[in-house]
Amino acid sequence: MSGFLVRALRAALPGPAAVRRLRTAAPRPAYAKELFLGALRKEEVFPYPEISNEELQEINQFVGPVEKFFAEEVDSKKIDRDAKIPPETLKGLGDLGLFGMQIPEEYGGLGLSNTMYARLGEIISLDGSIAVTLAAHQAIGLKGILITGTDEQKAKYLPKLASGEHIAAFCLTEPGSGSDAASIQTRATLSEDGKYFLLNGSKVWISNGGLASIFTVFARTEIVEKDGQVKDKITAFIVERDFGGVTHGKPEDKLGIRGSNTCEVHFENTKVPVENVLGEVGGGFKVAMNILNSGRFSMGSASAGMIKKLIEMTAEHACTRKQFNKKLSEFGLIQEKFCFMAVKAYVMESMAYLTAGMMDRPGLPDCSVEAAMVKVFSSEGAWACVSEALQILGGLGYMKDYPYERYLRDSRILLIFEGTNEILRMYIALTGMQHAGKILTDKIKEIKKGNIGLALQELVNKVRDSTGRKVDYGIMEERGGLVHPSLQESGKKLEENVYYFGTTVRGLLTRFGKTIVDEQLALKRVSDIVINLYAMTAAISRASRSISIGLRNHDHDVLLTNIFCSEAYFKNNYALAQLQKYADENLDDYIKKAAKQILEKRAYLCSHPLDRTF
Amino acid sequence: MRLSWARALPLRLWGGCGGPKMRGVTGIEWAARPMCRSSSDAPEPPSDHGSQNIPRDEEQGGPAAFAAALEELERAPGRRLGRLELVAAALAAMPALGVARQLDAYNRLLRLLPRGPWVPRGPLHRLFAPFPRQQECGLQVLEQMERYGVMPDAETRFLLLAVFGPRSRPVRKCQRMLYWLPRMLHANPYPLPAQLPPPGLAAACLGLRRIANDPDARLSVYQPQPEQGDNEGSTQPYIVGIQSAEQQELLARHGPEHPVFVEGPFPLWLRSTRLFYYVLRGDPLPPHLREPPPDPERSLYYPLYLDLDLERGPWDDDEFDVNEVEEGPVFALCMAGTGDQRTLAKWIAGLQQTNPVLGQTPVIFRLGDGDSSAGSPGDGDALHLEGSRAAELEPPEVAWGRRAQGEG
């Protein structure tokens, strides 16, 4: 037991604040990609990442005023009704420094690390429109300048953006191009003297489109390659509204986040100086990918913050309202809903801060897959939890007088923007498959070629797997283990699932090879499993730390973790069983057949139940 | 004859032994007698029916004539003898009169049969195949209903039960019809409309839509201008073409360096109308030209192609089919009033408006089902190869085809 304490205390040494070290080696694959090989990299996730005491005090100093601001001066109902954020509120946010949370201090921002950014995101998410406005501004709008900007560009633009004087927007989507980069029609042609580009085109659904003065625009440019071929490639530009030719349409009337300004932006012969190119000409694709992949993890803490507030509000109601002479909180179904919400919030928080902590480590590990997993889990969890909270209130939850319907409408967009959940599932699964495939290719090819020795070994392995095998990744040791003994069961389940998942991925690669890109239903299951695995890891890691250092209510932590791990274990096993060859549980063929018939006729096919033949 | 049992025996049962031959005409000869009148052959039609108005013009009053004849019979049922011959003659007359698809006619016909005398009495009677000719008569009625796709009614079933009794062959057949006919009627996933347009432009549009089977395909009617040699205002043959957006893309990707072929005419039968269609197709491209090469910068969110060296195993290859023959892409279809090369060249000219690549692609006309030899590929569509006439096809000899035409 003392081993745990020492480990936890040792890990509580001050880590790096917000200084990003230089990247000296190739980025490590971090944790998630290794799961696809059945390998559990414990040094990444155990112990749970911590921040130093100074940092904690610093962040708590920020949290107070922000909470006060949101409690007193933000009227979410009015914002939702008027579909507009009042300028005083925007000014207040700028004064608090919330427009430049991740901008380094030398440019006037707060210079917060990812963890601290996630912490503040918990409070900002209380109002969905403000959260989306701020996210569109800093998580994607000015991230390009932060990541790929030259020093002159940073010095020119970041100070004003940090104070909130200028707002940024991210212009990528066009009417014909959602995630398909090849169909971008906006064009940037170089002028004759080579000093500026002429930008022509229109972008659709741009958050902050009406408020922003600095846009990160992606357009097609012709570049001449080394071998003389002329190609059309995407380039990223920083475009100011003052360059002229930038117009925006009227704000779109949306279902939720109505305060956020979403509109079309048109560029007509906008002159963009050559110095405003982000990265290099023709390198816009990489810039776009880096920007999109880096901002996702904060959705976890934002959703968790919202759900925690919802639990408070809903519990207040459930414990006071009486029906059939019993309080609502005494009914089993209502209790189940509360447990569900608490488990989801706990796991979301754990995943978000684990990912933020991993990203804050020196060496800049590539955590894009983990961030995508956090986004998928949190968005779906938030939608389900808000739905349940509204359900607990019943009819009251449906009325506009109560905020639940606003939360429901605001949380629906979480599943759609920043990469729809379906696309992110494909991303998670395919990136992992790519990584695993690279390492496993040789082995699989050897077996397929007919190497008898290897084939026999595989057979023996399969038999041992099916008859029962002990899996030990070293996280459950007696002394100096990483997982607390009260989480033994959950740890064992995690280990089993990871091992079984590794063998299943091997099997899938053997069966499908690179054509697995077309098997989206199998990939969906793969990504569901790996999201659950990451969630289990995060929850176990956090609960372990919690009970080791003795945080308040640590036994509740352990309880929630055990509940979640048991559920996730069964779901994973079912999904893994579905992924085996000739599995009875696998209904993919039937689903595809039914869908094909429906889409052929483009209608519902069955005759009406009241039809007769004679 | 007085032997009612003799009348009940079949004439030719089990190879010859059957009932005694009756003096006078037999049932078969009755049925084979040519119809001198369009109404049914009652042995002794009552002649004093001046109050009845049988319409003189049979063309319009076919169903009415049948109804009138049935009314006569219902009023004066006639003798006990000759009922089977009556039913047989009525069945033979129904298609000509146009009532073969009306359930009501069959029900009224069945009502003429006696209820009760033909019901076997007891299981022992049933053992000896009772009333075979009567049951065969009922079966003939039901068979004609089946041939014309008429569903038996509750009333039909009631009548059959009353006439033949339960567990008789007609009632069993009725049960089977009630089970199978709905299935057969709904079996065709692409049913033709009940009333077909007459052969011409409308039928060509319908036929093209049937072949294309694509709701997104665009059907265009090309109006060819009269050429210099023809008179002004002469009727030009119609040209109807159909093409979908995917076919346009395929044609654009096919490129001007590979020739395309106009082949035809191929027949298409819409019930009994024959239409001819022509196909614009190309040869299958070599595999490396078929799809555009994978672009690594195509999708912003997830990789569209995995950079692995692993292929799909043969057991999981669902797209492989031993019977599948690799065919080239079909770019467009058309149906034209006349099938000669000038009209088809006008079609290609019309297609060029939406497919500019056809201006540079060599178009080779292979009319006459491939017996013309392909000449040297040239530019544009001004090729004048020798295309022989299409082989004349004879319509299939089916008796019901004529009857269906007679119904309109």
Short mmCIF file of N, CA and C in Angstrom, two decimals, chain A residues 16 59 161:
data_model
loop_
_atom_site.label_atom_id
_atom_site.label_comp_id
_atom_site.label_asym_id
_atom_site.label_seq_id
_atom_site.Cartn_x
_atom_site.Cartn_y
_atom_site.Cartn_z
N PRO A 16 6.12 20.45 -16.12
CA PRO A 16 6.31 21.66 -16.91
C PRO A 16 5.03 22.48 -16.92
N ILE A 59 -4.70 28.14 -11.27
CA ILE A 59 -5.93 27.89 -12.03
C ILE A 59 -7.13 28.19 -11.16
N LEU A 161 -5.89 39.56 -30.98
CA LEU A 161 -6.80 38.42 -30.83
C LEU A 161 -6.90 38.01 -29.38
#
